[in-house]
Short mmCIF file of C-alpha atoms in Angstrom, two decimals:
data_model
loop_
_atom_site.label_atom_id
_atom_site.label_comp_id
_atom_site.label_asym_id
_atom_site.label_seq_id
_atom_site.Cartn_x
_atom_site.Cartn_y
_atom_site.Cartn_z
CA MET A 148 86.63 108.62 69.33
CA LYS A 149 88.86 105.24 70.29
CA SER A 150 91.70 106.86 67.97
CA THR A 151 91.76 111.23 69.17
CA LEU A 152 91.92 109.13 73.64
CA SER A 153 94.57 107.11 72.26
CA LYS A 154 96.69 110.24 71.49
CA ALA A 155 95.70 111.71 73.86
CA VAL A 156 97.69 109.23 75.89
CA THR A 157 100.77 108.60 74.07
CA LEU A 158 100.91 112.68 74.32
CA LEU A 159 100.62 112.32 78.49
CA SER A 160 103.10 109.85 78.03
CA LEU A 161 105.23 112.10 75.61
CA ILE A 162 104.99 114.74 78.55
CA ALA A 163 105.51 112.46 81.34
CA ILE A 164 109.18 111.12 79.61
CA ILE A 165 109.83 114.51 79.53
CA ALA A 166 109.00 115.79 82.12
CA CYS A 167 111.45 113.46 83.63
CA GLN A 168 113.95 114.18 82.25
CA GLU A 169 114.22 118.12 82.21
CA ASN A 170 113.72 116.93 86.43
CA LYS A 171 116.60 114.79 85.84
CA GLU A 172 119.18 117.10 84.56
CA GLU A 173 118.14 120.07 86.55
CA ALA A 174 118.95 117.52 89.46
CA GLY A 175 123.05 117.82 88.53
CA PRO A 176 125.77 116.30 90.32
CA ASN A 177 125.72 115.14 94.35
CA THR A 178 121.74 116.61 93.96
CA LEU A 179 118.39 114.02 94.47
CA SER A 180 115.21 113.92 92.03
CA GLU A 181 112.26 113.98 93.45
CA ILE A 182 112.00 110.32 92.45
CA GLU A 183 114.75 109.77 93.83
CA MET A 184 113.53 111.06 97.04
CA GLU A 185 110.18 109.82 96.73
CA GLU A 186 111.49 105.83 96.68
CA GLY A 187 114.26 106.65 99.77
CA TRP A 188 117.51 107.60 98.35
CA THR A 189 120.00 109.58 100.44
CA LEU A 190 122.99 111.79 100.14
CA LEU A 191 126.08 110.51 101.07
CA PHE A 192 127.96 113.76 99.80
CA ASP A 193 126.60 116.95 99.99
CA GLY A 194 129.37 118.23 96.74
CA LYS A 195 130.18 120.54 100.21
CA THR A 196 132.14 119.20 102.45
CA THR A 197 133.15 115.21 104.14
CA ASP A 198 130.43 115.77 106.26
CA GLY A 199 129.15 112.15 107.38
CA TRP A 200 132.23 111.39 106.60
CA HIS A 201 135.64 110.20 108.55
CA LEU A 202 139.43 108.99 108.33
CA TYR A 203 140.05 105.41 109.52
CA ASN A 204 140.86 104.66 113.40
CA ALA A 205 141.08 108.71 112.96
CA GLY A 206 138.03 110.62 112.67
CA ASP A 207 137.14 113.21 111.98
CA VAL A 208 140.75 114.75 110.93
CA PRO A 209 142.69 116.51 107.48
CA SER A 210 143.30 114.17 105.25
CA ALA A 211 144.27 113.96 101.60
CA TRP A 212 140.50 113.90 101.03
CA ILE A 213 139.26 117.21 99.86
CA VAL A 214 136.41 118.79 98.61
CA THR A 215 136.58 120.51 94.68
CA GLU A 216 135.27 123.35 93.77
CA ASN A 217 133.63 121.46 90.67
CA GLY A 218 132.25 119.04 93.48
CA GLU A 219 134.20 115.88 93.39
CA LEU A 220 135.26 114.44 96.41
CA TYR A 221 139.55 113.51 95.57
CA CYS A 222 141.76 111.46 96.56
CA LYS A 223 145.01 113.93 96.32
CA PRO A 224 147.97 112.58 95.98
CA ASP A 225 150.71 114.74 96.79
CA THR A 226 150.29 116.31 99.75
CA PHE A 227 152.28 114.96 102.72
CA GLU A 228 150.66 117.84 104.59
CA VAL A 229 147.78 115.72 106.01
CA MET A 230 146.67 112.01 106.82
CA HIS A 231 146.38 109.60 104.24
CA GLY A 232 143.98 106.86 104.57
CA ASP A 233 141.20 104.96 103.25
CA LEU A 234 137.52 107.37 104.31
CA LEU A 235 134.00 106.29 105.75
CA THR A 236 130.90 106.61 105.96
CA ASP A 237 130.58 107.81 109.87
CA LYS A 238 126.63 105.39 110.00
CA SER A 239 126.45 101.55 109.46
CA TYR A 240 124.71 99.91 106.80
CA SER A 241 123.28 96.77 106.94
CA ASN A 242 120.71 96.43 103.70
CA PHE A 243 121.41 99.07 101.25
CA GLU A 244 121.49 99.83 98.12
CA MET A 245 124.19 101.93 97.16
CA LYS A 246 125.10 104.20 93.74
CA PHE A 247 128.60 106.43 93.22
CA ASP A 248 129.83 108.18 90.39
CA TRP A 249 134.11 107.39 90.12
CA LYS A 250 136.58 108.79 88.15
CA ILE A 251 140.40 107.01 88.24
CA SER A 252 143.45 108.62 87.51
CA GLU A 253 146.48 106.82 84.75
CA ALA A 254 147.65 103.43 86.04
CA GLY A 255 144.53 104.40 89.28
CA ASN A 256 143.80 101.52 91.92
CA SER A 257 142.04 102.40 94.23
CA GLY A 258 137.87 100.46 96.08
CA VAL A 259 135.37 101.04 98.13
CA PHE A 260 134.40 99.03 100.78
CA ILE A 261 131.55 97.40 102.72
CA ASN A 262 130.94 95.92 106.50
CA VAL A 263 133.78 97.31 107.56
CA GLN A 264 134.56 96.87 111.05
CA GLU A 265 136.75 99.82 112.23
CA ASP A 266 138.26 99.47 115.26
CA GLU A 267 141.91 99.57 116.12
CA ALA A 268 142.40 96.04 116.36
CA TYR A 269 142.00 96.33 112.61
CA PRO A 270 144.49 98.41 110.63
CA THR A 271 143.07 99.13 107.59
CA ALA A 272 140.10 98.72 106.38
CA TRP A 273 140.43 96.29 103.35
CA THR A 274 141.49 93.88 106.94
CA THR A 275 137.86 93.05 107.78
CA GLY A 276 135.29 94.78 104.16
CA PRO A 277 135.78 92.70 100.62
CA GLU A 278 135.76 95.44 98.23
CA TYR A 279 134.11 96.40 94.72
CA GLN A 280 137.27 96.80 92.55
CA LEU A 281 137.79 100.90 90.72
CA LEU A 282 141.21 100.32 88.12
CA ASP A 283 141.81 102.07 85.01
CA ASN A 284 142.33 98.91 83.45
CA LEU A 285 143.10 100.37 79.55
CA GLY A 286 146.10 102.51 81.49
CA ILE A 287 147.24 99.53 83.77
CA HIS A 288 150.89 97.46 83.87
CA ALA A 289 149.00 93.79 81.94
CA GLU A 290 151.04 92.52 83.50
CA TYR A 291 147.78 92.91 86.57
CA LEU A 292 145.38 91.72 84.11
CA HIS A 293 146.78 88.58 84.83
CA ASP A 294 144.23 87.76 87.26
CA SER A 295 141.11 88.37 86.32
CA THR A 296 139.45 88.85 90.06
CA HIS A 297 141.68 92.57 89.40
CA TRP A 298 139.54 94.33 87.50
CA ALA A 299 137.04 97.07 87.25
CA GLY A 300 134.00 96.38 88.73
CA CYS A 301 134.72 92.75 90.48
CA LEU A 302 134.58 91.36 93.97
CA TYR A 303 138.67 92.07 94.66
CA GLY A 304 139.88 88.55 94.74
CA PHE A 305 137.48 86.31 94.83
CA GLN A 306 135.05 86.44 91.83
CA LYS A 307 135.71 87.76 88.00
CA ASN A 308 133.61 90.37 86.77
CA LEU A 309 129.43 87.90 85.10
CA ASN A 310 129.59 89.53 82.50
CA THR A 311 131.68 91.22 80.26
CA VAL A 312 131.69 95.21 81.03
CA THR A 313 133.97 97.96 79.65
CA ALA A 314 135.18 100.42 82.36
CA LYS A 315 135.50 104.13 81.15
CA PRO A 316 139.37 105.14 80.75
CA ALA A 317 140.97 107.63 83.11
CA GLY A 318 139.54 110.88 83.41
CA GLU A 319 136.31 109.53 82.35
CA TRP A 320 132.97 108.95 85.03
CA ASN A 321 131.62 105.35 85.50
CA GLU A 322 128.68 104.48 87.01
CA SER A 323 128.64 102.14 90.04
CA MET A 324 126.19 100.07 92.28
CA ILE A 325 126.40 97.92 95.31
CA LYS A 326 123.44 96.03 96.27
CA GLN A 327 123.27 94.50 99.60
CA GLU A 328 120.37 92.33 101.35
CA ASN A 329 120.30 89.42 103.96
CA GLY A 330 124.16 89.21 103.02
CA ARG A 331 124.10 89.11 100.07
CA VAL A 332 126.60 91.63 97.39
CA GLN A 333 125.90 92.48 94.74
CA PHE A 334 127.74 94.15 91.99
CA TRP A 335 127.15 96.72 88.73
CA LEU A 336 128.89 98.55 86.32
CA ASN A 337 127.81 101.13 84.33
CA GLY A 338 124.75 99.15 84.11
CA VAL A 339 126.35 95.35 84.02
CA LYS A 340 125.93 92.56 86.75
CA THR A 341 129.48 91.96 87.64
CA ALA A 342 129.51 89.81 90.78
CA ASP A 343 126.85 88.22 93.43
CA GLN A 344 128.20 86.28 96.49
CA ASP A 345 126.07 85.54 99.68
CA LEU A 346 128.05 86.18 102.24
CA THR A 347 126.61 83.92 105.01
CA GLY A 348 127.71 80.72 103.36
CA GLU A 349 129.80 78.12 103.75
CA GLU A 350 130.91 78.92 100.02
CA TRP A 351 132.43 82.46 101.06
CA LYS A 352 134.10 80.85 104.62
CA GLU A 353 136.01 78.10 101.73
CA LYS A 354 136.55 80.82 99.08
CA VAL A 355 138.24 82.92 101.64
CA ALA A 356 140.05 80.07 103.27
CA ASN A 357 141.91 79.86 100.79
CA SER A 358 142.19 84.01 99.12
CA ASN A 359 145.19 86.27 100.28
CA PHE A 360 142.60 87.83 103.22
CA LYS A 361 142.54 84.39 105.56
CA THR A 362 145.21 85.57 108.29
CA PHE A 363 142.71 87.61 109.09
CA GLU A 364 139.86 86.32 111.56
CA ALA A 365 137.56 89.68 110.75
CA PHE A 366 137.89 89.64 106.28
CA GLY A 367 134.32 89.58 105.13
CA VAL A 368 132.78 87.52 108.44
CA ALA A 369 130.11 90.49 109.44
CA THR A 370 127.25 91.75 107.24
CA SER A 371 126.59 95.03 108.64
CA GLY A 372 129.33 98.18 109.08
CA HIS A 373 130.49 100.85 107.73
CA ILE A 374 131.46 102.34 104.07
CA ALA A 375 134.75 103.19 103.06
CA LEU A 376 136.56 104.44 99.75
CA GLN A 377 140.54 103.77 99.40
CA ASP A 378 143.40 105.82 99.32
CA TRP A 379 145.60 104.77 96.76
CA ALA A 380 149.22 106.06 95.54
CA LYS A 381 147.44 108.21 92.47
CA GLY A 382 144.33 110.04 92.88
CA VAL A 383 140.08 108.61 92.16
CA SER A 384 137.43 110.64 92.78
CA PHE A 385 133.68 110.12 93.11
CA ARG A 386 130.66 112.00 93.13
CA ASN A 387 127.33 112.21 93.62
CA LEU A 388 127.29 109.12 97.04
CA LYS A 389 123.18 108.35 97.21
CA ILE A 390 122.17 105.33 99.73
CA ARG A 391 118.56 103.70 99.84
CA GLU A 392 118.12 101.49 102.83
CA ASN A 393 115.79 98.54 102.71
#
């Protein structure tokens, strides 16, 4: 009897695992699984439009950010008929978890900024918002990698990756996550934790004061704000942008 019950429990567990896998596969890019919806995740990008986003300090205007036929949010570098700039969420966020996939071009360099303050007094998103670095580590020129705080997954300009991680090469998708709770920021790249920083303490203030950002008085001060995707000279693509507020 005990053996039969054990087999039944094992069978039910396998069925549950298979059901979860099928649900995940059926969801597809830029959609939420039933589990994600139950956990409170929402989409930042629907795979069809740029609704919920606008160009930093420019509003909802035609820009280099387009949605491709296969559902990618793509920053097109070789267009001059529309405006270029960082793409900003309409909404501000404080305590949150954000998941996203990104694919960089050869020798590409981009980023995701958090706690961005949108104001004409600040010319770009990076003058206020700390950056999750996106980079083609394999294709970028070697001199750039001499500074290990510039590698993919880093808190740009402040920390080298906490753990060894391999970023996918140009043209392949990477999976990333950003978590912020009461001013403590953590980054992950392809399942590996890469950064952990409290933005509210004296240590952070000292780091900023000794960095290239020291001339920007609002940099890294806020612990809430918009999320921005960086426009750069080479193309970058995003998909599966999801967020859960805590």
